[in-house]
XYZ file of C-alpha atoms in Angstrom:
656
model
C -35.709 -31.733 3.835
C -36.766 -31.680 7.443
C -40.017 -33.469 6.875
C -41.969 -35.240 4.154
C -43.845 -32.718 2.051
C -47.558 -32.823 1.407
C -48.715 -34.750 4.585
C -49.605 -32.998 7.868
C -47.787 -34.403 10.946
C -48.263 -33.789 14.629
C -45.538 -31.852 16.231
C -44.176 -33.193 19.563
C -42.791 -31.765 22.739
C -44.318 -29.010 24.814
C -47.134 -27.897 22.442
C -48.727 -24.446 22.583
C -52.183 -25.341 23.747
C -54.719 -22.484 24.147
C -52.230 -19.956 22.586
C -53.134 -17.502 19.864
C -51.577 -14.433 18.199
C -48.007 -14.902 19.531
C -45.117 -13.666 17.521
C -42.972 -15.843 15.214
C -39.360 -15.441 14.281
C -37.329 -17.792 12.058
C -33.624 -18.271 13.091
C -31.760 -20.976 11.084
C -33.626 -24.298 11.797
C -35.623 -22.959 14.660
C -38.932 -21.129 14.846
C -39.118 -18.927 17.952
C -42.468 -18.090 19.457
C -42.989 -15.432 22.201
C -46.103 -14.555 24.278
C -49.629 -14.966 22.941
C -53.207 -14.601 23.984
C -55.895 -16.856 25.396
C -54.107 -17.352 28.700
C -51.877 -14.401 28.115
C -48.173 -15.470 28.602
C -44.656 -14.256 28.433
C -43.106 -17.684 27.668
C -40.442 -18.095 24.973
C -40.653 -21.383 22.880
C -39.107 -22.581 19.754
C -39.991 -25.302 17.270
C -37.032 -27.432 16.055
C -37.737 -27.663 12.369
C -35.665 -30.895 11.890
C -37.460 -32.755 14.656
C -40.666 -30.895 14.640
C -40.422 -30.789 18.376
C -41.544 -27.862 20.580
C -39.257 -26.678 23.476
C -39.814 -23.994 26.153
C -36.748 -21.950 26.963
C -36.680 -21.795 30.752
C -33.134 -20.765 31.587
C -32.984 -17.080 30.572
C -31.433 -14.118 32.259
C -32.622 -10.527 32.468
C -36.141 -9.258 32.726
C -38.489 -10.486 29.844
C -41.197 -8.394 28.447
C -44.549 -8.546 30.268
C -47.236 -10.909 29.129
C -48.643 -9.860 25.816
C -50.198 -10.734 22.395
C -50.684 -8.995 19.114
C -47.097 -7.784 19.333
C -44.152 -8.174 16.886
C -40.832 -10.002 17.204
C -38.211 -9.385 14.626
C -34.752 -10.818 14.099
C -31.805 -8.360 14.216
C -28.339 -9.771 13.833
C -28.059 -12.418 16.721
C -31.089 -11.085 18.608
C -34.823 -10.809 18.625
C -36.496 -7.435 19.076
C -39.961 -7.314 20.663
C -42.261 -4.323 20.292
C -45.760 -3.389 21.294
C -48.779 -5.695 21.795
C -51.630 -5.809 24.287
C -51.009 -7.065 27.867
C -53.248 -9.126 30.187
C -54.852 -5.922 31.461
C -55.955 -4.883 27.895
C -53.280 -2.050 27.852
C -51.339 -1.423 24.758
C -47.618 -1.562 24.982
C -44.934 0.669 23.266
C -41.744 -0.676 24.910
C -38.669 -2.373 23.201
C -37.168 -5.539 24.503
C -34.197 -7.397 22.989
C -33.397 -11.119 23.510
C -29.691 -12.160 22.833
C -29.853 -15.625 21.178
C -26.280 -16.462 22.019
C -26.535 -15.660 25.692
C -30.275 -16.215 26.226
C -30.471 -12.753 27.925
C -33.278 -10.279 27.904
C -32.555 -6.637 28.152
C -34.438 -3.338 27.713
C -32.554 -0.590 26.006
C -32.814 3.123 26.794
C -34.796 4.764 23.993
C -34.584 8.331 22.811
C -38.030 9.593 21.975
C -41.383 7.689 21.942
C -44.131 6.382 19.768
C -47.758 5.535 20.414
C -48.362 2.115 22.228
C -50.032 -0.265 19.771
C -50.903 -3.714 18.593
C -51.584 -5.598 15.407
C -48.912 -3.508 13.753
C -46.039 -4.805 11.624
C -42.320 -4.820 12.078
C -39.316 -5.419 9.729
C -35.619 -4.808 10.090
C -33.625 -3.143 7.359
C -30.001 -2.002 7.624
C -30.083 -1.851 11.571
C -33.349 -0.065 11.581
C -36.588 -1.320 12.950
C -39.473 -0.409 10.739
C -42.886 -0.232 12.442
C -45.927 0.234 10.211
C -49.478 1.191 11.409
C -51.196 -0.601 14.174
C -54.241 -0.082 16.441
C -53.924 2.491 19.247
C -56.090 4.094 21.876
C -56.257 7.366 23.883
C -58.152 8.057 27.071
C -61.456 8.507 25.113
C -61.215 6.460 21.849
C -59.436 3.889 19.799
C -58.001 4.625 16.384
C -55.864 3.267 13.494
C -52.390 4.688 13.135
C -51.319 6.314 9.726
C -47.674 6.452 10.411
C -44.414 4.598 9.819
C -41.958 4.708 12.678
C -38.217 3.937 12.414
C -36.063 2.935 15.396
C -32.243 3.199 14.763
C -31.056 0.111 16.568
C -27.590 1.511 16.894
C -28.499 4.851 18.433
C -31.972 3.793 19.799
C -33.687 6.942 18.415
C -37.177 6.988 17.048
C -38.162 8.824 13.824
C -41.793 9.127 12.581
C -43.205 9.493 9.154
C -46.861 10.455 8.829
C -49.445 10.444 5.927
C -49.327 6.675 5.439
C -52.437 4.648 4.632
C -53.933 3.764 7.977
C -53.714 -0.093 8.554
C -53.751 -2.708 11.236
C -53.663 -6.501 11.129
C -51.836 -6.116 7.808
C -48.549 -7.773 6.628
C -45.260 -6.137 5.869
C -42.770 -7.986 3.753
C -39.235 -6.939 2.953
C -38.062 -7.668 -0.597
C -34.588 -6.161 -1.237
C -34.847 -2.517 -0.117
C -38.597 -2.229 -0.442
C -41.265 -3.123 2.016
C -44.667 -4.203 0.708
C -47.714 -3.583 2.895
C -50.547 -5.842 2.071
C -54.308 -6.037 3.167
C -55.432 -5.594 6.706
C -58.121 -3.266 7.957
C -58.450 0.418 7.405
C -59.599 3.200 9.725
C -63.279 2.279 9.261
C -62.572 -1.256 10.257
C -63.088 -2.526 6.608
C -60.942 -5.564 5.457
C -58.902 -4.204 2.467
C -56.727 -5.841 -0.194
C -54.523 -3.005 -1.279
C -50.829 -3.513 -1.849
C -48.433 -0.489 -1.063
C -44.740 -0.269 -1.470
C -42.282 1.868 0.410
C -38.730 2.288 -0.849
C -36.549 2.241 2.285
C -33.496 3.766 0.489
C -35.302 6.913 -0.521
C -36.186 9.654 2.112
C -38.675 10.716 3.013
C -40.398 7.398 3.198
C -43.399 7.587 0.815
C -46.061 4.961 0.226
C -46.800 3.995 -3.402
C -49.947 2.156 -4.416
C -48.935 -0.970 -6.366
C -52.326 -2.706 -6.622
C -55.775 -1.523 -5.439
C -58.088 -3.837 -3.732
C -60.816 -3.181 -6.289
C -58.546 -4.188 -9.081
C -57.542 -7.427 -7.321
C -61.157 -8.324 -6.561
C -62.487 -7.824 -9.968
C -59.721 -9.599 -11.881
C -58.855 -12.387 -9.662
C -61.755 -12.697 -7.091
C -59.111 -12.512 -4.402
C -61.193 -11.397 -1.382
C -60.012 -12.057 2.208
C -62.944 -13.169 4.452
C -61.009 -11.861 7.450
C -58.106 -9.499 7.571
C -55.687 -11.894 9.257
C -53.292 -13.506 6.801
C -49.641 -14.388 6.523
C -47.172 -13.175 3.878
C -43.632 -14.147 2.881
C -41.343 -13.923 -0.046
C -39.307 -16.151 -2.319
C -37.797 -15.883 -5.819
C -39.112 -12.322 -6.426
C -42.720 -13.242 -5.536
C -44.992 -12.596 -2.589
C -46.864 -15.519 -1.257
C -49.971 -14.768 0.787
C -51.887 -17.392 2.857
C -55.310 -16.628 4.402
C -58.986 -17.526 4.233
C -60.589 -16.211 1.069
C -64.055 -16.037 -0.352
C -64.768 -18.550 -3.144
C -67.604 -16.781 -4.777
C -67.476 -12.991 -5.579
C -71.236 -12.902 -5.148
C -70.948 -13.902 -1.510
C -70.467 -10.877 0.671
C -68.251 -10.996 3.788
C -70.991 -9.418 5.880
C -73.489 -12.163 5.018
C -70.895 -14.966 5.662
C -69.684 -13.602 8.871
C -73.231 -13.210 10.141
C -73.923 -16.932 9.638
C -74.299 -18.908 12.893
C -70.966 -20.561 14.006
C -70.864 -24.277 14.788
C -68.322 -26.394 16.411
C -67.357 -28.040 13.152
C -63.955 -26.729 12.270
C -64.021 -27.652 8.562
C -63.267 -24.128 7.371
C -63.243 -24.893 3.673
C -66.851 -24.308 3.106
C -68.512 -23.604 -0.261
C -68.367 -19.881 0.659
C -64.718 -19.715 1.834
C -61.480 -21.620 1.877
C -57.856 -21.421 3.071
C -55.929 -20.447 -0.093
C -52.350 -19.688 -1.077
C -51.896 -16.831 -3.608
C -48.653 -15.808 -5.386
C -47.893 -12.293 -6.776
C -45.203 -11.967 -9.383
C -43.613 -8.628 -8.498
C -42.328 -8.135 -12.093
C -45.760 -8.770 -13.797
C -47.913 -7.738 -10.774
C -50.226 -10.670 -11.587
C -51.848 -12.692 -8.860
C -52.069 -16.466 -9.297
C -53.925 -18.910 -6.950
C -51.944 -22.026 -6.158
C -53.513 -25.399 -6.483
C -53.096 -26.541 -2.898
C -56.496 -25.808 -1.215
C -57.048 -29.540 -0.629
C -54.328 -29.580 2.037
C -56.388 -27.304 4.194
C -59.906 -28.725 3.990
C -60.050 -29.855 7.587
C -59.210 -27.855 10.727
C -57.750 -24.401 11.114
C -54.426 -23.216 9.799
C -52.981 -20.261 11.771
C -49.373 -19.658 10.520
C -47.442 -19.723 7.293
C -43.882 -18.957 6.485
C -41.117 -20.036 4.042
C -38.129 -21.970 5.327
C -35.006 -21.574 3.266
C -32.374 -24.370 3.266
C -29.045 -24.909 1.641
C -28.491 -27.989 -0.471
C -25.167 -29.316 -1.716
C -21.797 -30.081 -0.171
C -20.804 -27.400 2.494
C -17.174 -27.280 1.090
C -18.338 -26.738 -2.433
C -19.829 -23.199 -2.454
C -20.128 -23.170 -6.208
C -22.494 -26.185 -6.169
C -24.752 -25.011 -3.359
C -28.347 -24.126 -4.016
C -31.280 -22.813 -1.928
C -34.564 -24.661 -1.500
C -37.600 -22.936 -0.254
C -40.138 -25.016 1.582
C -43.645 -23.604 2.615
C -44.363 -24.345 6.299
C -47.994 -24.148 7.626
C -48.936 -24.645 11.225
C -52.542 -25.426 12.336
C -54.776 -28.101 13.722
C -56.545 -30.840 11.758
C -59.019 -31.703 14.435
C -62.477 -31.274 12.853
C -63.749 -29.975 16.337
C -62.086 -27.692 18.846
C -61.574 -29.557 22.146
C -60.764 -27.909 25.409
C -57.202 -26.583 25.412
C -57.137 -26.289 21.664
C -53.665 -26.181 20.129
C -53.635 -23.757 17.135
C -50.124 -24.823 16.142
C -50.025 -28.569 16.835
C -49.858 -29.892 13.257
C -47.357 -29.091 10.634
C -47.595 -29.208 6.832
C -44.799 -28.660 4.355
C -45.301 -27.891 0.639
C -42.190 -28.265 -1.614
C -41.517 -24.812 -2.978
C -40.288 -26.147 -6.312
C -43.651 -27.857 -6.780
C -45.003 -24.330 -7.153
C -42.218 -23.360 -9.557
C -40.178 -21.522 -6.900
C -36.699 -22.205 -8.133
C -34.177 -20.197 -6.137
C -31.176 -20.078 -8.473
C -28.365 -17.481 -7.977
C -27.006 -15.448 -10.775
C -23.973 -16.885 -12.692
C -20.769 -16.473 -10.664
C -18.297 -15.973 -13.490
C -18.056 -14.799 -17.043
C -18.965 -16.837 -20.007
C -15.954 -15.795 -22.080
C -14.218 -19.212 -21.710
C -17.031 -20.890 -23.771
C -15.302 -19.791 -26.936
C -12.272 -21.939 -25.917
C -14.445 -25.099 -25.794
C -13.683 -27.741 -28.381
C -10.810 -25.772 -29.787
C -7.687 -27.843 -30.249
C -5.496 -24.816 -29.620
C -4.281 -24.844 -25.964
C -6.426 -27.816 -25.173
C -4.789 -30.425 -23.002
C -7.556 -32.985 -22.647
C -10.123 -34.850 -24.760
C -13.648 -36.233 -24.099
C -15.053 -38.866 -26.427
C -18.769 -38.915 -26.900
C -20.995 -41.975 -27.470
C -20.697 -41.668 -31.245
C -16.907 -41.401 -31.098
C -16.669 -37.623 -31.644
C -13.852 -35.924 -29.775
C -14.318 -32.789 -27.743
C -11.154 -30.642 -26.891
C -11.234 -29.274 -23.351
C -9.018 -27.639 -20.666
C -8.093 -29.463 -17.488
C -7.756 -26.266 -15.422
C -11.389 -25.411 -16.102
C -12.763 -28.928 -15.422
C -10.622 -29.326 -12.236
C -12.119 -26.047 -10.888
C -15.757 -26.612 -11.733
C -16.321 -30.412 -11.948
C -15.670 -32.375 -8.691
C -15.940 -35.776 -10.365
C -13.041 -34.763 -12.838
C -11.087 -33.427 -9.910
C -11.374 -36.900 -8.112
C -10.146 -38.639 -11.401
C -7.199 -36.444 -11.513
C -6.388 -36.897 -7.800
C -6.729 -40.759 -7.978
C -4.260 -41.115 -10.839
C -6.594 -43.086 -12.982
C -5.762 -44.006 -16.453
C -7.925 -41.226 -17.844
C -5.774 -38.552 -16.066
C -2.610 -40.146 -17.401
C -3.835 -40.579 -20.945
C -5.660 -37.210 -20.825
C -8.621 -38.722 -22.479
C -11.949 -40.010 -21.106
C -15.155 -41.451 -22.592
C -18.645 -40.312 -21.513
C -21.402 -42.701 -23.000
C -23.698 -39.815 -23.790
C -24.674 -38.107 -27.183
C -22.397 -35.414 -28.403
C -25.067 -32.767 -28.018
C -25.665 -33.533 -24.392
C -21.930 -33.568 -23.550
C -21.505 -30.277 -25.276
C -24.405 -28.732 -23.288
C -22.828 -30.176 -20.110
C -19.369 -28.687 -20.886
C -20.863 -25.306 -21.820
C -22.313 -25.156 -18.298
C -18.902 -25.958 -16.777
C -17.270 -23.217 -18.861
C -19.902 -20.550 -18.269
C -21.985 -21.528 -15.138
C -25.063 -21.100 -17.472
C -27.504 -23.221 -19.318
C -27.545 -22.269 -23.108
C -30.901 -20.632 -23.837
C -30.926 -22.489 -27.302
C -30.573 -26.001 -26.000
C -33.482 -28.257 -27.266
C -35.759 -29.614 -24.583
C -34.705 -33.184 -25.306
C -31.089 -32.311 -24.567
C -32.111 -30.519 -21.450
C -33.945 -33.565 -20.267
C -30.910 -35.753 -20.737
C -28.641 -33.073 -19.163
C -30.920 -33.175 -16.081
C -30.130 -36.887 -15.524
C -26.458 -36.400 -16.241
C -26.266 -33.521 -13.740
C -27.851 -35.767 -11.028
C -25.296 -38.523 -11.807
C -22.398 -36.073 -11.164
C -24.113 -34.312 -8.252
C -24.152 -30.916 -9.913
C -27.005 -29.532 -8.049
C -27.047 -26.049 -9.743
C -27.189 -27.518 -13.128
C -30.045 -29.721 -12.006
C -32.139 -26.820 -10.862
C -31.294 -24.881 -14.076
C -32.539 -27.826 -16.122
C -35.606 -28.091 -13.952
C -36.537 -24.499 -14.145
C -35.946 -24.359 -17.929
C -38.154 -27.396 -18.529
C -40.937 -25.982 -16.364
C -40.843 -22.400 -17.677
C -40.308 -23.040 -21.421
C -40.891 -26.671 -22.493
C -43.923 -28.205 -20.645
C -46.242 -29.311 -23.551
C -48.278 -32.402 -24.436
C -45.428 -33.583 -26.526
C -42.808 -33.227 -23.854
C -44.571 -33.703 -20.495
C -44.220 -37.452 -20.393
C -40.396 -37.475 -20.984
C -40.018 -34.516 -18.543
C -42.020 -36.628 -15.870
C -39.786 -39.579 -16.631
C -36.502 -37.742 -16.365
C -37.674 -35.855 -13.146
C -38.143 -39.296 -11.578
C -34.720 -40.551 -12.691
C -33.098 -37.378 -11.402
C -34.976 -37.474 -8.111
C -36.405 -34.058 -8.734
C -39.602 -34.150 -6.778
C -40.586 -30.557 -7.566
C -40.440 -31.080 -11.341
C -42.173 -34.327 -11.166
C -45.106 -32.678 -9.308
C -45.078 -29.759 -11.819
C -45.212 -32.273 -14.756
C -48.077 -34.205 -12.990
C -50.093 -31.033 -12.485
C -49.680 -30.129 -16.141
C -50.695 -33.681 -17.221
C -53.825 -33.552 -14.990
C -54.872 -30.142 -16.242
C -54.444 -31.186 -19.859
C -55.803 -34.761 -19.446
C -58.005 -34.604 -22.512
C -55.159 -33.724 -24.834
C -52.908 -36.167 -23.093
C -55.205 -39.044 -23.720
C -55.396 -38.160 -27.441
C -51.715 -38.187 -27.852
C -49.288 -41.084 -27.690
C -47.491 -39.484 -24.714
C -48.467 -42.143 -22.132
C -47.902 -45.125 -24.562
C -44.290 -43.880 -25.192
C -43.461 -44.005 -21.457
C -41.740 -47.099 -19.956
C -44.082 -49.379 -18.030
C -42.548 -48.371 -14.711
C -43.042 -44.660 -15.446
C -46.698 -45.466 -16.422
C -47.153 -47.197 -13.215
C -45.737 -44.210 -11.365
C -48.172 -41.954 -13.185
C -51.129 -44.054 -12.161
C -49.859 -44.304 -8.550
C -49.790 -40.484 -8.539
C -53.489 -40.163 -9.386
C -55.168 -39.754 -5.933
C -57.967 -42.096 -4.916
C -60.424 -39.233 -4.791
C -59.494 -37.840 -8.265
C -62.524 -36.937 -10.452
C -62.351 -36.659 -14.256
C -64.498 -33.771 -15.476
C -65.581 -33.224 -19.007
C -66.908 -29.693 -19.327
C -67.248 -26.591 -21.589
C -65.015 -23.944 -20.375
C -65.237 -21.514 -23.230
C -67.839 -20.097 -25.669
C -68.421 -22.238 -28.762
C -68.125 -20.531 -32.116
C -70.231 -22.433 -34.725
C -67.566 -21.842 -37.494
C -64.665 -22.811 -35.426
C -66.302 -25.835 -33.873
C -64.648 -29.047 -35.129
C -65.329 -31.651 -32.541
C -68.355 -32.125 -30.263
C -68.520 -34.425 -27.388
C -71.967 -35.401 -26.030
C -73.907 -38.185 -24.308
C -75.084 -41.068 -26.692
C -77.249 -42.399 -23.935
C -76.228 -45.976 -24.961
C -74.178 -48.579 -23.091
C -72.286 -45.985 -21.123
C -70.344 -44.814 -24.112
C -69.338 -41.345 -25.204
C -70.052 -40.362 -28.841
C -67.420 -38.225 -30.543
C -68.386 -36.263 -33.602
C -65.554 -35.122 -35.805
C -67.651 -33.926 -38.742
C -65.806 -30.966 -40.284
C -68.683 -30.140 -42.743
C -72.128 -30.278 -41.384
C -72.620 -30.221 -37.688
C -75.408 -32.238 -36.018
C -78.232 -30.335 -34.350
C -77.121 -30.426 -30.781
C -78.382 -28.083 -28.101
C -75.794 -25.816 -26.631
C -77.718 -25.081 -23.549
C -75.976 -24.767 -20.158
C -76.941 -28.309 -19.052
C -73.869 -29.966 -17.490
C -73.126 -33.636 -17.194
C -70.260 -35.278 -15.412
C -68.268 -38.495 -15.650
C -66.728 -39.095 -12.215
C -63.691 -41.284 -12.480
C -62.369 -42.502 -9.054
C -58.949 -44.053 -9.160
C -58.509 -47.473 -7.683
C -55.889 -50.153 -8.542
C -58.517 -53.008 -8.167
C -61.864 -52.947 -10.157
C -64.730 -52.171 -7.977
C -68.459 -51.770 -8.675
C -70.181 -48.344 -8.904
C -67.048 -46.558 -10.123
C -65.043 -46.070 -13.252
C -61.478 -47.444 -13.060
C -58.302 -45.673 -14.314
C -56.306 -48.902 -14.447
C -58.936 -50.958 -16.179
C -60.001 -48.468 -18.725
C -56.770 -48.861 -20.521
C -58.316 -48.295 -23.889
C -59.164 -44.629 -22.682
C -55.864 -44.098 -20.742
C -53.441 -45.504 -23.178
C -54.774 -46.544 -26.514
C -56.783 -43.590 -27.905
C -55.709 -42.366 -31.300
C -54.503 -38.886 -31.674
C -57.360 -37.951 -34.040
C -60.683 -39.774 -33.618
C -62.353 -40.837 -36.858
C -65.786 -39.349 -37.696
C -68.702 -40.612 -35.471
C -66.344 -42.870 -33.485
C -67.718 -44.553 -30.325
C -65.106 -44.856 -27.521
C -65.949 -47.208 -24.750
C -65.241 -45.655 -21.313
C -65.544 -49.155 -19.650
C -68.021 -48.147 -16.936
C -69.318 -50.724 -14.501
C -72.714 -52.328 -15.380
C -74.345 -50.436 -12.561
C -75.898 -47.052 -13.079
C -73.338 -44.169 -13.185
C -73.805 -40.523 -13.615
C -72.686 -39.969 -17.259
C -71.418 -36.543 -18.188
C -70.318 -34.599 -21.117
C -70.738 -31.178 -22.592
C -70.331 -29.657 -25.953
C -66.562 -29.271 -26.297
C -64.637 -26.845 -28.381
C -61.596 -28.715 -29.574
C -59.130 -27.400 -32.133
C -58.094 -30.904 -32.967
C -54.805 -30.028 -34.661
C -51.691 -32.091 -34.950
C -49.715 -29.842 -32.665
C -51.266 -31.500 -29.572
C -51.733 -28.045 -28.066
C -52.925 -27.779 -24.463
C -56.207 -26.148 -25.487
C -57.323 -29.085 -27.597
C -59.524 -30.480 -24.830
C -61.494 -29.235 -21.867
C -61.019 -32.472 -19.982
C -58.961 -32.338 -16.855
C -58.503 -34.328 -13.643
C -59.542 -32.615 -10.417
C -57.313 -33.702 -7.448
């Protein structure tokens, strides 16, 4: 990883002070930036993504494009193609310029045909074709929004135009396979929209298809952009969109935009916030990601996904892809003179959002039927309990580097054709099934997958590690399993899975406390859990669903005595408790040393570690508050209180 995830850092080098709306192009471990407004420029820069250092490319040959902003720059083979934009004289551009990355040379090709000059359009490259969608244009007497898709054949340099497209500008266009997804932007009336269209680039004529309407998104998810500018990228069959969104559907954009502006640059106000949303292109469901806290201060002006390869370069079968989310902005609370919109960088680990980029299996699973069959077997593996497993050297030599090293070194195992692995039989069989099929068996119990994760880490089998992580996250995160998954993620050095398990534990904190999950963890892992609770964490006890009188089994309310919480578990007659909308809150701030005026996670061990799974009727549980006055909170809580420790058994969660 090129920088530590989760913490903003200041980039170094020749920063881009005073620059806005330039173009960005990812090329390997560099992020190229051309042009930009403010002081309109034609400079070409790049950000070294390993060193987080800005450089300006001075020694280029050829004639560069004129100064401009609001243009596009798109990678094509070993070149960058620049199109459109607005120059320093407020004139729109319609020219094409190509920068050769190997020779650092600009050239302007001869184009057959022409299209309208424009800016705030989108551009993508697909099969040697430059796809330009929409944009803002003007004639001698008016400005207008383009309703066309233009295609430039980059081999013949011939333009082709397709009309009757939804008019858009300041939108995003994201290529996923052979389809391009057009999201949001502004329409011909200048209204910010949230529609999602798709164009299949392998079917002529190019035709837009509405995937999700803006009204549908707004009603179901309250996903309303405050301003049209946003950034979109793709990973693992999902669209990720970053922008500034309204927090409350009752807050109108017109009212918010008319509020007086101040110099304070804390953009995460109660009305709007920078947010990251993810769209599953299979289910067409939007989901807001829990990372708004990263963007509370300053302005964030660019987002993309950086894909890296992990694993040994000479072991293609063991290589995996890791997607890191890169954000550029400025965390200054005020905008000083010469404000740098892209000074600070923040990386979020993609796997902490469940983005596991795992390739399809590379060979058939037919060999699995040979596993543990004495016939034709030429090697044995002995499990912890002494059971013998019959295997085939040719398969292990091909797909297990550790076994290959043993064979090359002439160790006694290779001579005796027999080795012992101190792991349970079930875990070794799951391990060998992967070696024989390049797959993780769908029927493996979660406990086996947990142990397999650690084993894969020990033998540096990166693909198997990621398969285990994704399986545990997608299928097995429960109150019963989350503690062990958290522990094994730490042992296997899987940061993404660790953060996913932590997020689950925080969201289901009430059910977690009522189980023995935390008590069953080793002390070092419990300490790791406590260290992971942020200093500013708040424990909220609230009602999140309608209470049905006949289904209600447990009620949590304020006893108004000695800072205790009174738990009623009366299954027959219910006490006469008001179910009004009055809300109370227990604020638990995490500190490792006991302090006055706050509740303490570490000190309140009776709450954190020693609660019984099922409270007795009318049981008083001490929260261990300080002797000073604290705002005590509880609400009537609908709790199923069954023995399955389901994640819906408590409304208690930790906000971080």
